[in-house]
XYZ file of C-alpha atoms in Angstrom:
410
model
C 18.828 21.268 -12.234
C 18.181 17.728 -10.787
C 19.946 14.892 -12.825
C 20.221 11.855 -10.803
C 23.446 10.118 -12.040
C 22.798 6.860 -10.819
C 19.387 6.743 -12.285
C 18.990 4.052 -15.056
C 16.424 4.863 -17.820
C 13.739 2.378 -17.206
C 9.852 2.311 -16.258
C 6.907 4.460 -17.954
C 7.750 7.175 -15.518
C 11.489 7.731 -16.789
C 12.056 11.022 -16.465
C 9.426 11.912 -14.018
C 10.534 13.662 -11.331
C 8.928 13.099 -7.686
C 9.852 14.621 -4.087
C 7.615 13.169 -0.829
C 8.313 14.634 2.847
C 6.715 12.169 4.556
C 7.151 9.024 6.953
C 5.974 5.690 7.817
C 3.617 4.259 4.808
C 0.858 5.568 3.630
C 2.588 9.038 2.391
C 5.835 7.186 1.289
C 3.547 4.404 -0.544
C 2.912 6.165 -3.638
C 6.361 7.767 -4.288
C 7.822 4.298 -4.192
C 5.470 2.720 -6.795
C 6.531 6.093 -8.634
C 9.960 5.036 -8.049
C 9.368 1.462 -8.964
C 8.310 3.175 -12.530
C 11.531 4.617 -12.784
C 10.426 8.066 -11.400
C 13.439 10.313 -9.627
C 12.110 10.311 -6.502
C 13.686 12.175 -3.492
C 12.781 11.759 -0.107
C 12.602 14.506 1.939
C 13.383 13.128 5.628
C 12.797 15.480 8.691
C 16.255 16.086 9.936
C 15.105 16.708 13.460
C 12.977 12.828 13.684
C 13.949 10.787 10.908
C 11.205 7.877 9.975
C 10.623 6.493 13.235
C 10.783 3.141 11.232
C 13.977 2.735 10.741
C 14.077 1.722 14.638
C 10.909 -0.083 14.818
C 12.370 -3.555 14.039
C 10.510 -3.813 10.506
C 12.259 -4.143 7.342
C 9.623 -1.744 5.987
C 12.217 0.885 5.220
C 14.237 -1.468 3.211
C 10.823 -2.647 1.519
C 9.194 0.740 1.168
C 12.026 3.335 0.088
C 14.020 1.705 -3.151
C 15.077 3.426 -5.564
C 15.691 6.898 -4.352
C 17.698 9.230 -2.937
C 17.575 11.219 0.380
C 18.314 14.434 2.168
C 17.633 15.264 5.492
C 15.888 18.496 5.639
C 13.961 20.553 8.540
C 11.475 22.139 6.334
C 9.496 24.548 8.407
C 12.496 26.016 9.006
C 13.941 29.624 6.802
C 16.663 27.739 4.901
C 14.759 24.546 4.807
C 11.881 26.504 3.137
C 14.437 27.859 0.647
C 16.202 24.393 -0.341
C 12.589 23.184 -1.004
C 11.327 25.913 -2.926
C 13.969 25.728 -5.025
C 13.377 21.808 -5.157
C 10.218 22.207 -6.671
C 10.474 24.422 -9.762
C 12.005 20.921 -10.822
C 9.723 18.657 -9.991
C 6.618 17.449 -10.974
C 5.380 16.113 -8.285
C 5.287 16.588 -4.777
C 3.655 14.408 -1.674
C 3.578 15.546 1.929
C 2.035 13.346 4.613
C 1.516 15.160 8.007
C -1.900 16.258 9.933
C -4.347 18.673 8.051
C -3.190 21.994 7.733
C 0.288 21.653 8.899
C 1.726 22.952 5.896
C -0.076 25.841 5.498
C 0.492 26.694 9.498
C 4.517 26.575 7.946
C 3.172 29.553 5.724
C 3.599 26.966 2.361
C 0.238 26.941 1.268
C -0.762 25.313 -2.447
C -0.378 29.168 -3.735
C 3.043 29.571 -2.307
C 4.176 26.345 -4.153
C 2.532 27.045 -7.265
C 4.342 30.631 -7.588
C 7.275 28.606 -8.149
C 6.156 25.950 -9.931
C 2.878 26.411 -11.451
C 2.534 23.154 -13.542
C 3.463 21.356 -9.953
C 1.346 18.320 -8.806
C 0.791 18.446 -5.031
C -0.562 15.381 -2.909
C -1.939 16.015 0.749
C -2.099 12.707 2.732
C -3.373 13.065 6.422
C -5.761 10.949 8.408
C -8.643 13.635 8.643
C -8.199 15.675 5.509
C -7.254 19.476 4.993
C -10.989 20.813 5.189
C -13.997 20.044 7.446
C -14.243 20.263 11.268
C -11.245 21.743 12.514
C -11.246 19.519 15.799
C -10.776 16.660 13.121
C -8.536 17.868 10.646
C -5.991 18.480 13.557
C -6.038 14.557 14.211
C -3.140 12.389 14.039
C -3.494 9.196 12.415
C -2.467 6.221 11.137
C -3.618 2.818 9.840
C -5.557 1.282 12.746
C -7.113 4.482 13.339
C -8.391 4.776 9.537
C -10.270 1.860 9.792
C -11.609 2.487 12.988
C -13.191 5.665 12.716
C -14.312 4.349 8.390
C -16.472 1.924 9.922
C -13.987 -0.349 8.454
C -12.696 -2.082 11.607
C -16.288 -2.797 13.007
C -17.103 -5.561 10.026
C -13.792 -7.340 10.690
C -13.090 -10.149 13.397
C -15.292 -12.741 14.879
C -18.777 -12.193 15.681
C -18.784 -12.967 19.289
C -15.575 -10.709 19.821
C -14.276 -7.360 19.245
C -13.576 -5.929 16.119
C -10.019 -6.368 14.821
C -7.653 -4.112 12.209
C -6.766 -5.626 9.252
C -2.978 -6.191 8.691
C -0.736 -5.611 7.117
C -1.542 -2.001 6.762
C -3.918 -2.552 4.382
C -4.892 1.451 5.128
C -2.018 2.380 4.636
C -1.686 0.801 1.179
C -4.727 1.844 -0.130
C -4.372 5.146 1.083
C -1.022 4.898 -1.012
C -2.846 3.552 -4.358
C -5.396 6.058 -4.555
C -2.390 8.762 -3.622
C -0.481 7.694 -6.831
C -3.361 7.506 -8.898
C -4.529 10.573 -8.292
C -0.890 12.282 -8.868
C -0.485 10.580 -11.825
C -3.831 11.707 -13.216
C -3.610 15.412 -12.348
C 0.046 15.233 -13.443
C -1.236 13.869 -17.215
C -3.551 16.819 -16.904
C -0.724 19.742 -16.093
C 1.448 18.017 -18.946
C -2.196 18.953 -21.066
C -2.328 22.641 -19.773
C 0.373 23.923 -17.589
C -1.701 23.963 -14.230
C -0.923 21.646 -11.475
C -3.611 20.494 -8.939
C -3.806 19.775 -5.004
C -4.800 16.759 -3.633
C -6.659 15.970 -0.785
C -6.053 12.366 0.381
C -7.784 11.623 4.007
C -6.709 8.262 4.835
C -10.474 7.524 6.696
C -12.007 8.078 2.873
C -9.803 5.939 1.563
C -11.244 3.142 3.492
C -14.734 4.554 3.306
C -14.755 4.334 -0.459
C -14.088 0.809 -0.837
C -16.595 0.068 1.498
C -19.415 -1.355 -0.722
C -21.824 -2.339 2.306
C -21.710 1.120 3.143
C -24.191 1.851 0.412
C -26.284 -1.181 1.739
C -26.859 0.506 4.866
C -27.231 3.984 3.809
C -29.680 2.985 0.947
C -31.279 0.033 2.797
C -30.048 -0.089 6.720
C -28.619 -3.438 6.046
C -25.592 -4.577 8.363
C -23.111 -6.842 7.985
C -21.884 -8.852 10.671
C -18.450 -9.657 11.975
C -18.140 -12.948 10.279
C -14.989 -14.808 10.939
C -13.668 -17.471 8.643
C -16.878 -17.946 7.043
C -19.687 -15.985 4.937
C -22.674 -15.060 7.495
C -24.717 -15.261 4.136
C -23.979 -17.798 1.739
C -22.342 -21.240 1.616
C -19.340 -22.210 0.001
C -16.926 -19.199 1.096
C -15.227 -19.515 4.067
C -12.670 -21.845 5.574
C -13.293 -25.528 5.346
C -11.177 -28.508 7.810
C -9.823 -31.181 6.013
C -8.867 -34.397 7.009
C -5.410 -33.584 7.829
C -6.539 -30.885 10.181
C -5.157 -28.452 7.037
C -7.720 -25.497 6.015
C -8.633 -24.032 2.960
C -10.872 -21.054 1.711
C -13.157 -21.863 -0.684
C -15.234 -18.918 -2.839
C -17.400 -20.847 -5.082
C -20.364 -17.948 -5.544
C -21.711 -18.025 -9.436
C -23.753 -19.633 -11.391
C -20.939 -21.369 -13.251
C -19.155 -22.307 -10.179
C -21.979 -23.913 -8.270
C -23.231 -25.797 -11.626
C -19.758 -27.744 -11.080
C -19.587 -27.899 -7.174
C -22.810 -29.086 -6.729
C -22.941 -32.670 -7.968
C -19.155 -32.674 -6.746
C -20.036 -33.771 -3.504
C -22.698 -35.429 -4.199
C -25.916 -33.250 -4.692
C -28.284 -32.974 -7.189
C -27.763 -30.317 -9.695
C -31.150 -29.104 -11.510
C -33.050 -30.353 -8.747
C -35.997 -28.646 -6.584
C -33.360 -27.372 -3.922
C -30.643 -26.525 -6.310
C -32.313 -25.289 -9.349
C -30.255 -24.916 -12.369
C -28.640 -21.179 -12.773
C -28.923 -20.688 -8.989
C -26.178 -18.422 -8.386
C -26.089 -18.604 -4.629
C -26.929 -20.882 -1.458
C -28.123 -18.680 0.940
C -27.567 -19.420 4.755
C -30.349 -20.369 6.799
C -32.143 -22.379 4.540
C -32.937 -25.750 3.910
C -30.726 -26.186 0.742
C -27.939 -24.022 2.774
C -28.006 -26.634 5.458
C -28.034 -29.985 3.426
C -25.005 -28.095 0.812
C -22.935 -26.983 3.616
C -23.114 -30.531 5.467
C -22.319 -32.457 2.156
C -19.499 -29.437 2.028
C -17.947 -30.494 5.355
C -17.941 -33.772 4.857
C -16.396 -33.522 1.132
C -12.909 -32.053 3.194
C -13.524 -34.498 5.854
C -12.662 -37.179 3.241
C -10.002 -35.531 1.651
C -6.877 -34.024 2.797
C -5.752 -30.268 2.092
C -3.893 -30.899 -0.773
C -5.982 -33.485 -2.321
C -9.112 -30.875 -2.006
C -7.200 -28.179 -3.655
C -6.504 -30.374 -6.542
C -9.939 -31.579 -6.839
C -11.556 -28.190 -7.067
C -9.309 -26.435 -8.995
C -9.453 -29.442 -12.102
C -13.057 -28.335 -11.995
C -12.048 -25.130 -12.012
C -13.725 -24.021 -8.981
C -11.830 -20.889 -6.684
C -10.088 -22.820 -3.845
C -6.633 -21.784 -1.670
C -4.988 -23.190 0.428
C -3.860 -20.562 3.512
C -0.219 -20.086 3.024
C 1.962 -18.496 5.446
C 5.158 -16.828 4.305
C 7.072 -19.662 4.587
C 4.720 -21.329 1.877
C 5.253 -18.225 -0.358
C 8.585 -18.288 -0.228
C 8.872 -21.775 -1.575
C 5.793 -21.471 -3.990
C 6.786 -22.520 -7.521
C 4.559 -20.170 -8.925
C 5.508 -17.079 -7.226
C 9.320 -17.823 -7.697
C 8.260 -18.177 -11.877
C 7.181 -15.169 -11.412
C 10.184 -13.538 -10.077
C 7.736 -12.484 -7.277
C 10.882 -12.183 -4.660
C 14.072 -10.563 -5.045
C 17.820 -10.340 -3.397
C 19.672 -6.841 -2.365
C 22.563 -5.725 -0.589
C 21.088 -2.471 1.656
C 23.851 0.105 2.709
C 24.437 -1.787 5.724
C 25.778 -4.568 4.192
C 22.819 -6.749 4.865
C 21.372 -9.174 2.642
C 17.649 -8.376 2.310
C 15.269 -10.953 0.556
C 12.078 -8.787 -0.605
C 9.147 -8.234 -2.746
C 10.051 -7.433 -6.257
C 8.392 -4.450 -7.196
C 4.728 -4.517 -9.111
C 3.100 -4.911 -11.279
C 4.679 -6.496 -14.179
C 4.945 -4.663 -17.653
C 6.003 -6.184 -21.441
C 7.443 -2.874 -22.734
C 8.558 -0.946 -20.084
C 9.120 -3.243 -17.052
C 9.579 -2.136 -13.540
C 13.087 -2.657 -12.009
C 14.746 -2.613 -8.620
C 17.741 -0.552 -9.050
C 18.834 0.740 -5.944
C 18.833 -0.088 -1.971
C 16.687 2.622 0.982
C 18.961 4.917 1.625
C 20.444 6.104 4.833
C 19.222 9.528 6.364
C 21.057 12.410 4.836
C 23.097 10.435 2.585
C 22.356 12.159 -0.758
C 22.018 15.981 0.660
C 25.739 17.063 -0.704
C 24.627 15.778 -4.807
C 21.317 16.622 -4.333
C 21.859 20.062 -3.329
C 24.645 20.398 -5.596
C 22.285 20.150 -8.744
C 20.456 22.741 -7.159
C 22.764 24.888 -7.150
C 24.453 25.459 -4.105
C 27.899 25.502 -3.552
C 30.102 23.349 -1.081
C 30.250 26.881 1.263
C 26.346 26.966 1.065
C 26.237 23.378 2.053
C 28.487 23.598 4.721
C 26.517 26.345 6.159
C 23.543 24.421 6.092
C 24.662 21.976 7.974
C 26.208 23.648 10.586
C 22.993 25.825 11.047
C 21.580 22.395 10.917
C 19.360 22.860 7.996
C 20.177 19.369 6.956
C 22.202 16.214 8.613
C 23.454 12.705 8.165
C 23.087 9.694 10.369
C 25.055 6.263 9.150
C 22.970 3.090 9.147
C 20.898 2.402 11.615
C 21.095 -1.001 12.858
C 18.497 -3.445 12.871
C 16.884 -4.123 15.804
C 15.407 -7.975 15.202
């Protein structure tokens, strides 16, 4: 029986128990936030191409895998197939992230899984999906390729260039959100009645679903432009020069917001062009020409920071456009405990994002450093019952493996 001894009881997911064979982000996404919940989450790295990753120069490994443990496993094969089968009549969750249908081309279907563990929550992520055409299910994917074929990737960039992705991953994180919220629901429902689910997570409707102009178009034919650093629609959101040559991204779009921006620089509130309770100054217009010229001229006169501080006393969205070098020294964020300090197996100082969101009564915790492939196979196993002979079987018949730290490649 799995009991992690290093695990400290913490989180709303203490005692949880989570296994994900996957790689790079969008499968491994939602087991960490499960592990940031204080979930025992085991990673189930493939033993023949560990998370090509760890070589890729990132510190997304370090980022991405806290908080759990590891063994190096090759699945598809007869004793791999065994270690995981027993693995998941203890689990209660488990995530695999590979193209459609490879699992059940392994022979471990949904069925196969639940005849061990019926109660067990399973989450499928893949680019295409596990049903449809087969020609597309059998696509590799990831991020970039999401938003391309969504329709994502075409509304993004500048209007008289190509489209562009949007990064960081922002795919692959969404694909991860919707991943854990959909475990997390069907595993509140097997708590209720015993009978885990399967889930279906195809990275493309990921991105499709949180496509709003979507609906526009398929209800209306409307399209969106590529618009750049400003609205193609409506004034006041988009990126404004100020005097010091210093931008910042204004989103003033409401009937409250405009009531106070308005006679801010300089225009007539209530008037004939700016009625009171207009909620938006539409492009193209006369009004959206005279309130976007007294807009330019309003950060002509002031610099960035002076701007900022004007707007915001009336309460009125503004930002500055930080880089990371800004959030690292942001007051605010550091209140917040936004960025943490850790010591990864490698001896290397890492300075990171502290885990989210924050919580009164339970909070979330950082508790342990991404662990090294294959580290955590001897315990592991051990609670599942094998003994050191069976172990040392498996890793001569190289079931399972280790590899020490990888350095970083900078």
């Amino acid at each position: 029986m799995l009991q992690n001894p290093h695990l400290p009881a913490f989180g709303p997911l203490s005692g949880a128990k989570v296994a994900h064979a996957t790689s790079s982000l969008a499968g491994p996404f939602p087991a960490q936030l499960m592990a940031d919940m204080g979930a025992d989450v085991i990673w189930l790295e493939n033993v023949k191409g560990p998370d090509y990753l760890r070589w890729a120069g990132s510190r997304v490994i370090d980022q991405e895998r806290r908080n759990q443990r590891e063994i190096a496993l090759d699945i598809p094969s007869e004793k791999g197939r065994e270690v995981l089968f027993r693995l998941v009549k203890d689990i209660d969750v488990l995530i695999e992230s590979s193209k459609g249908g490879q699992w059940a081309g392994w022979g471990i279907t949904d069925e196969v899984l639940w005849e061990h563990n019926p109660a067990l929550v399973i989450v499928h992520v893949s680019g295409f999906g596990q049903t449809g055409l087969p020609s597309q299910v059998r696509r590799g994917s990831y991020d970039p390729i999401a938003q391309a074929y969504s329709g994502t990737m075409i509304l993004n960039g500048f209007p008289d260039r190509k489209p562009t992705a949007l990064i960081p991953y922002v795919s692959d994180y969404m694909t991860g959100l919707f991943a854990a919220y959909a475990a997390l629901a069907s595993l509140n429902k097997a708590k209720e009645t015993g009978k885990g689910d399967s889930v279906d997570i195809a990275q493309y409707e990921v991105m499709l679903r949180c496509a709003c102009h979507a609906t526009d178009y398929m209800t209306d034919g409307k399209v969106y432009p590529r618009e750049g650093m400003h609205s193609a629609n409506v004034g006041s959101v988009g990126t404004y020069e100020c005097a010091d040559g210093k931008d910042l991204y204004l989103c003033a779009g409401s009937q409250s917001c405009l009531k106070r921006l308005i006679p801010l620089i300089g225009l007539e509130y209530g008037s004939e062009m700016f009625p009171e309770g207009m909620p938006l100054v539409f492009l193209g217009t006369e009004a959206g020409d005279v309130y976007e010229a007294a807009l330019s001229k309003f950060f002509s006169e002031h610099t960035a920071e002076e701007a900022e501080r004007i707007l915001l006393e009336k309460d009125i969205p503004v930002s500055r456009i930080n880089d990371y070098e800004d959030c690292k020294n942001d007051e605010h964020m550091n209140l917040r405990g936004d960025f943490e300090t850790w010591t990864n197996f490698a001896g290397e100082e890492i300075r990171g994002l502290a885990p989210q969101p924050k919580l009164k009564n339970f909070p979330v915790k950082s508790w342990r450093p991404a662990p090294d492939v294959g580290m955590d196979n001897d315990e592991v196993l051990s609670e599942l019952g094998y003994s050191e002979q069976e172990i040392a079987a498996l890793y001569e018949q190289r079931v399972i493996g280790k590899l020490d730290s990888i350095p970083h490649r900078k």
